[in-house]
PDB file of C-alpha atoms in Angstrom:
ATOM      1  CA  MET A   1      -6.771 -53.610 157.370  1.00  0.00           C
ATOM      2  CA  ASP A   2      -7.602 -52.518 160.890  1.00  0.00           C
ATOM      3  CA  ASN A   3     -11.173 -53.824 160.745  1.00  0.00           C
ATOM      4  CA  ALA A   4     -10.254 -57.363 159.756  1.00  0.00           C
ATOM      5  CA  ARG A   5     -12.359 -60.146 161.226  1.00  0.00           C
ATOM      6  CA  LYS A   6     -13.294 -58.764 164.617  1.00  0.00           C
ATOM      7  CA  ASN A   7     -17.052 -59.421 164.679  1.00  0.00           C
ATOM      8  CA  ILE A   8     -18.361 -61.689 161.910  1.00  0.00           C
ATOM      9  CA  TRP A   9     -21.904 -60.738 160.840  1.00  0.00           C
ATOM     10  CA  TYR A  10     -22.222 -63.038 157.801  1.00  0.00           C
ATOM     11  CA  GLN A  11     -20.137 -65.888 156.411  1.00  0.00           C
ATOM     12  CA  LYS A  12     -20.928 -68.431 153.706  1.00  0.00           C
ATOM     13  CA  SER A  13     -19.196 -70.281 150.856  1.00  0.00           C
ATOM     14  CA  ILE A  14     -20.546 -71.198 147.421  1.00  0.00           C
ATOM     15  CA  MET A  15     -19.169 -72.805 144.266  1.00  0.00           C
ATOM     16  CA  ILE A  16     -19.075 -70.719 141.087  1.00  0.00           C
ATOM     17  CA  ASP A  17     -18.780 -72.263 137.627  1.00  0.00           C
ATOM     18  CA  CYS A  18     -15.774 -70.242 136.444  1.00  0.00           C
ATOM     19  CA  SER A  19     -12.004 -70.402 136.737  1.00  0.00           C
ATOM     20  CA  ILE A  20      -9.804 -68.420 139.093  1.00  0.00           C
ATOM     21  CA  GLU A  21      -8.392 -66.742 135.970  1.00  0.00           C
ATOM     22  CA  ASP A  22     -11.896 -65.424 135.188  1.00  0.00           C
ATOM     23  CA  ILE A  23     -12.063 -63.985 138.707  1.00  0.00           C
ATOM     24  CA  ASN A  24      -8.671 -62.302 138.376  1.00  0.00           C
ATOM     25  CA  LYS A  25      -9.601 -60.869 134.972  1.00  0.00           C
ATOM     26  CA  SER A  26     -12.805 -59.423 136.434  1.00  0.00           C
ATOM     27  CA  LEU A  27     -10.812 -57.797 139.248  1.00  0.00           C
ATOM     28  CA  ASN A  28      -8.463 -56.010 136.807  1.00  0.00           C
ATOM     29  CA  ASN A  29     -10.847 -53.043 136.774  1.00  0.00           C
ATOM     30  CA  LEU A  30     -12.422 -52.692 140.216  1.00  0.00           C
ATOM     31  CA  GLY A  31     -14.830 -49.973 139.101  1.00  0.00           C
ATOM     32  CA  GLU A  32     -16.338 -52.085 136.337  1.00  0.00           C
ATOM     33  CA  HIS A  33     -16.271 -55.196 138.552  1.00  0.00           C
ATOM     34  CA  TYR A  34     -18.257 -53.673 141.418  1.00  0.00           C
ATOM     35  CA  GLU A  35     -20.579 -51.699 139.130  1.00  0.00           C
ATOM     36  CA  GLU A  36     -21.524 -54.927 137.333  1.00  0.00           C
ATOM     37  CA  LEU A  37     -21.910 -56.768 140.647  1.00  0.00           C
ATOM     38  CA  MET A  38     -24.293 -54.135 142.005  1.00  0.00           C
ATOM     39  CA  THR A  39     -26.277 -53.964 138.747  1.00  0.00           C
ATOM     40  CA  VAL A  40     -27.505 -57.534 139.332  1.00  0.00           C
ATOM     41  CA  TYR A  41     -27.850 -57.217 143.132  1.00  0.00           C
ATOM     42  CA  PRO A  42     -31.487 -57.707 144.254  1.00  0.00           C
ATOM     43  CA  GLY A  43     -33.455 -54.467 144.470  1.00  0.00           C
ATOM     44  CA  MET A  44     -31.051 -52.334 142.450  1.00  0.00           C
ATOM     45  CA  THR A  45     -32.775 -50.407 139.671  1.00  0.00           C
ATOM     46  CA  THR A  46     -30.066 -47.829 138.986  1.00  0.00           C
ATOM     47  CA  VAL A  47     -26.323 -48.232 139.466  1.00  0.00           C
ATOM     48  CA  GLU A  48     -23.764 -45.627 138.413  1.00  0.00           C
ATOM     49  CA  LEU A  49     -20.005 -45.742 138.895  1.00  0.00           C
ATOM     50  CA  ILE A  50     -19.030 -42.312 140.255  1.00  0.00           C
ATOM     51  CA  GLU A  51     -15.269 -42.762 140.685  1.00  0.00           C
ATOM     52  CA  HIS A  52     -12.673 -45.450 141.245  1.00  0.00           C
ATOM     53  CA  ASP A  53      -8.972 -46.127 141.513  1.00  0.00           C
ATOM     54  CA  ARG A  54      -6.894 -49.155 142.449  1.00  0.00           C
ATOM     55  CA  ASP A  55      -7.986 -49.069 146.110  1.00  0.00           C
ATOM     56  CA  TYR A  56     -11.437 -47.437 146.186  1.00  0.00           C
ATOM     57  CA  VAL A  57     -14.777 -47.419 144.376  1.00  0.00           C
ATOM     58  CA  THR A  58     -17.739 -45.057 144.762  1.00  0.00           C
ATOM     59  CA  ILE A  59     -21.068 -46.183 143.297  1.00  0.00           C
ATOM     60  CA  LYS A  60     -24.423 -44.383 143.333  1.00  0.00           C
ATOM     61  CA  THR A  61     -27.480 -46.671 143.463  1.00  0.00           C
ATOM     62  CA  ASN A  62     -31.218 -46.114 143.716  1.00  0.00           C
ATOM     63  CA  GLU A  63     -30.796 -46.706 147.468  1.00  0.00           C
ATOM     64  CA  GLY A  64     -27.845 -44.414 148.151  1.00  0.00           C
ATOM     65  CA  LEU A  65     -24.082 -44.015 147.897  1.00  0.00           C
ATOM     66  CA  MET A  66     -21.712 -46.977 148.322  1.00  0.00           C
ATOM     67  CA  LYS A  67     -18.082 -46.268 149.151  1.00  0.00           C
ATOM     68  CA  ARG A  68     -15.667 -49.202 149.136  1.00  0.00           C
ATOM     69  CA  THR A  69     -12.249 -48.138 150.396  1.00  0.00           C
ATOM     70  CA  ASN A  70      -8.931 -49.703 151.378  1.00  0.00           C
ATOM     71  CA  ILE A  71      -9.470 -52.324 148.676  1.00  0.00           C
ATOM     72  CA  SER A  72      -6.697 -54.901 148.704  1.00  0.00           C
ATOM     73  CA  VAL A  73      -6.441 -57.643 146.056  1.00  0.00           C
ATOM     74  CA  THR A  74      -3.894 -60.420 146.645  1.00  0.00           C
ATOM     75  CA  ILE A  75      -3.480 -62.942 143.827  1.00  0.00           C
ATOM     76  CA  LEU A  76      -1.753 -66.231 144.614  1.00  0.00           C
ATOM     77  CA  LYS A  77      -1.359 -69.392 142.520  1.00  0.00           C
ATOM     78  CA  ASP A  78      -4.689 -70.999 143.435  1.00  0.00           C
ATOM     79  CA  LYS A  79      -6.374 -68.310 145.533  1.00  0.00           C
ATOM     80  CA  THR A  80      -7.362 -64.653 145.302  1.00  0.00           C
ATOM     81  CA  LEU A  81      -8.117 -62.599 148.408  1.00  0.00           C
ATOM     82  CA  VAL A  82     -10.095 -59.345 148.230  1.00  0.00           C
ATOM     83  CA  GLU A  83     -10.560 -57.201 151.317  1.00  0.00           C
ATOM     84  CA  PHE A  84     -12.184 -53.781 151.758  1.00  0.00           C
ATOM     85  CA  ASP A  85     -14.179 -51.481 154.014  1.00  0.00           C
ATOM     86  CA  GLU A  86     -17.646 -50.359 152.958  1.00  0.00           C
ATOM     87  CA  GLU A  87     -19.715 -47.336 153.897  1.00  0.00           C
ATOM     88  CA  TYR A  88     -23.242 -47.346 152.482  1.00  0.00           C
ATOM     89  CA  ILE A  89     -25.161 -44.095 152.889  1.00  0.00           C
ATOM     90  CA  THR A  90     -28.926 -44.152 152.283  1.00  0.00           C
ATOM     91  CA  SER A  91     -31.548 -41.528 153.082  1.00  0.00           C
ATOM     92  CA  LYS A  92     -32.468 -43.285 156.339  1.00  0.00           C
ATOM     93  CA  LEU A  93     -29.385 -45.261 157.378  1.00  0.00           C
ATOM     94  CA  THR A  94     -25.600 -45.310 157.111  1.00  0.00           C
ATOM     95  CA  THR A  95     -23.815 -48.628 157.512  1.00  0.00           C
ATOM     96  CA  ASN A  96     -20.138 -49.457 157.824  1.00  0.00           C
ATOM     97  CA  SER A  97     -18.668 -52.935 157.451  1.00  0.00           C
ATOM     98  CA  HIS A  98     -15.612 -54.921 156.447  1.00  0.00           C
ATOM     99  CA  PHE A  99     -15.650 -57.498 153.627  1.00  0.00           C
ATOM    100  CA  VAL A 100     -13.321 -60.422 152.955  1.00  0.00           C
ATOM    101  CA  GLU A 101     -13.816 -62.371 149.721  1.00  0.00           C
ATOM    102  CA  ILE A 102     -11.672 -65.467 149.245  1.00  0.00           C
ATOM    103  CA  PHE A 103     -11.771 -67.112 145.812  1.00  0.00           C
ATOM    104  CA  LYS A 104     -10.154 -70.591 145.710  1.00  0.00           C
ATOM    105  CA  ASP A 105      -9.460 -72.695 142.631  1.00  0.00           C
ATOM    106  CA  LYS A 106     -11.356 -76.012 142.793  1.00  0.00           C
ATOM    107  CA  ASN A 107     -10.728 -78.038 139.588  1.00  0.00           C
ATOM    108  CA  ASN A 108     -11.606 -75.257 137.102  1.00  0.00           C
ATOM    109  CA  ASN A 109     -14.421 -74.021 139.332  1.00  0.00           C
ATOM    110  CA  THR A 110     -14.075 -71.462 142.078  1.00  0.00           C
ATOM    111  CA  GLU A 111     -15.136 -71.589 145.701  1.00  0.00           C
ATOM    112  CA  LEU A 112     -16.084 -68.151 147.013  1.00  0.00           C
ATOM    113  CA  ASN A 113     -16.070 -67.571 150.757  1.00  0.00           C
ATOM    114  CA  LEU A 114     -17.712 -64.267 151.678  1.00  0.00           C
ATOM    115  CA  GLU A 115     -17.290 -62.797 155.135  1.00  0.00           C
ATOM    116  CA  ILE A 116     -18.867 -59.541 156.299  1.00  0.00           C
ATOM    117  CA  SER A 117     -17.746 -58.274 159.698  1.00  0.00           C
ATOM    118  CA  ASN A 118     -17.777 -55.251 161.971  1.00  0.00           C
ATOM    119  CA  LEU A 119     -21.185 -54.064 160.803  1.00  0.00           C
ATOM    120  CA  THR A 120     -22.325 -50.815 162.359  1.00  0.00           C
ATOM    121  CA  ALA A 121     -25.824 -49.560 161.632  1.00  0.00           C
ATOM    122  CA  PRO A 122     -27.206 -47.113 164.196  1.00  0.00           C
ATOM    123  CA  GLY A 123     -30.769 -46.446 165.220  1.00  0.00           C
ATOM    124  CA  PHE A 124     -34.064 -48.248 164.883  1.00  0.00           C
ATOM    125  CA  LEU A 125     -33.558 -49.348 161.261  1.00  0.00           C
ATOM    126  CA  GLY A 126     -30.003 -50.325 162.089  1.00  0.00           C
ATOM    127  CA  PHE A 127     -31.271 -52.611 164.837  1.00  0.00           C
ATOM    128  CA  PHE A 128     -33.375 -54.546 162.325  1.00  0.00           C
ATOM    129  CA  LEU A 129     -30.581 -54.687 159.772  1.00  0.00           C
ATOM    130  CA  ARG A 130     -28.034 -55.892 162.329  1.00  0.00           C
ATOM    131  CA  ASN A 131     -30.340 -58.560 163.725  1.00  0.00           C
ATOM    132  CA  PHE A 132     -32.326 -59.737 160.710  1.00  0.00           C
ATOM    133  CA  GLY A 133     -30.583 -58.604 157.514  1.00  0.00           C
ATOM    134  CA  SER A 134     -27.387 -60.646 157.272  1.00  0.00           C
ATOM    135  CA  LYS A 135     -28.792 -63.585 155.297  1.00  0.00           C
ATOM    136  CA  ASN A 136     -30.562 -61.430 152.688  1.00  0.00           C
ATOM    137  CA  ILE A 137     -27.622 -59.106 152.198  1.00  0.00           C
ATOM    138  CA  GLY A 138     -24.916 -61.779 152.187  1.00  0.00           C
ATOM    139  CA  ASN A 139     -26.848 -64.140 149.923  1.00  0.00           C
ATOM    140  CA  GLY A 140     -27.598 -61.207 147.615  1.00  0.00           C
ATOM    141  CA  PHE A 141     -23.870 -60.646 147.102  1.00  0.00           C
ATOM    142  CA  LEU A 142     -23.216 -64.370 146.544  1.00  0.00           C
ATOM    143  CA  ASP A 143     -26.066 -64.616 144.004  1.00  0.00           C
ATOM    144  CA  SER A 144     -24.769 -61.511 142.237  1.00  0.00           C
ATOM    145  CA  TYR A 145     -21.280 -63.000 141.988  1.00  0.00           C
ATOM    146  CA  ARG A 146     -22.768 -66.121 140.426  1.00  0.00           C
ATOM    147  CA  LYS A 147     -24.664 -64.030 137.869  1.00  0.00           C
ATOM    148  CA  ILE A 148     -21.680 -61.976 136.724  1.00  0.00           C
ATOM    149  CA  LEU A 149     -19.054 -64.727 136.794  1.00  0.00           C
ATOM    150  CA  GLU A 150     -20.973 -67.698 135.388  1.00  0.00           C
ATOM    151  CA  LYS A 151     -22.012 -65.968 132.184  1.00  0.00           C
ATOM    152  CA  SER A 152     -21.023 -67.783 129.048  1.00  0.00           C
TER     153      SER A 152
END
């Protein structure tokens, strides 16, 4: 991935009450995985999977069109690494960023480290997103992961 880790915009780790095997099972179908993740993301009222393959996902939401490309999933014994580029096109703003999600086995729980880097968001709205939006957006993804992976 060319965009990897050049300018970190958000980074945080949380513990999730599920096994690394649950994570890997969820990642077997990237379209379903990301559609479910976005369905529980704060502010989403409609989420529709448009198309997907092993290295890309396109999802239409009430806010716009999300394209996750160059998706790479690396599964190791006690760790799973997911990396991708995201373009999110709304009526007023287009953003581009790079995501790294590292899931680590921690005694039948999983530590998730989320890193969002290389955010570009032009214009007036982009200025506010770049300077004030990282916590809300990043924490929204972490909370969504908890919701979809900790279900019984």
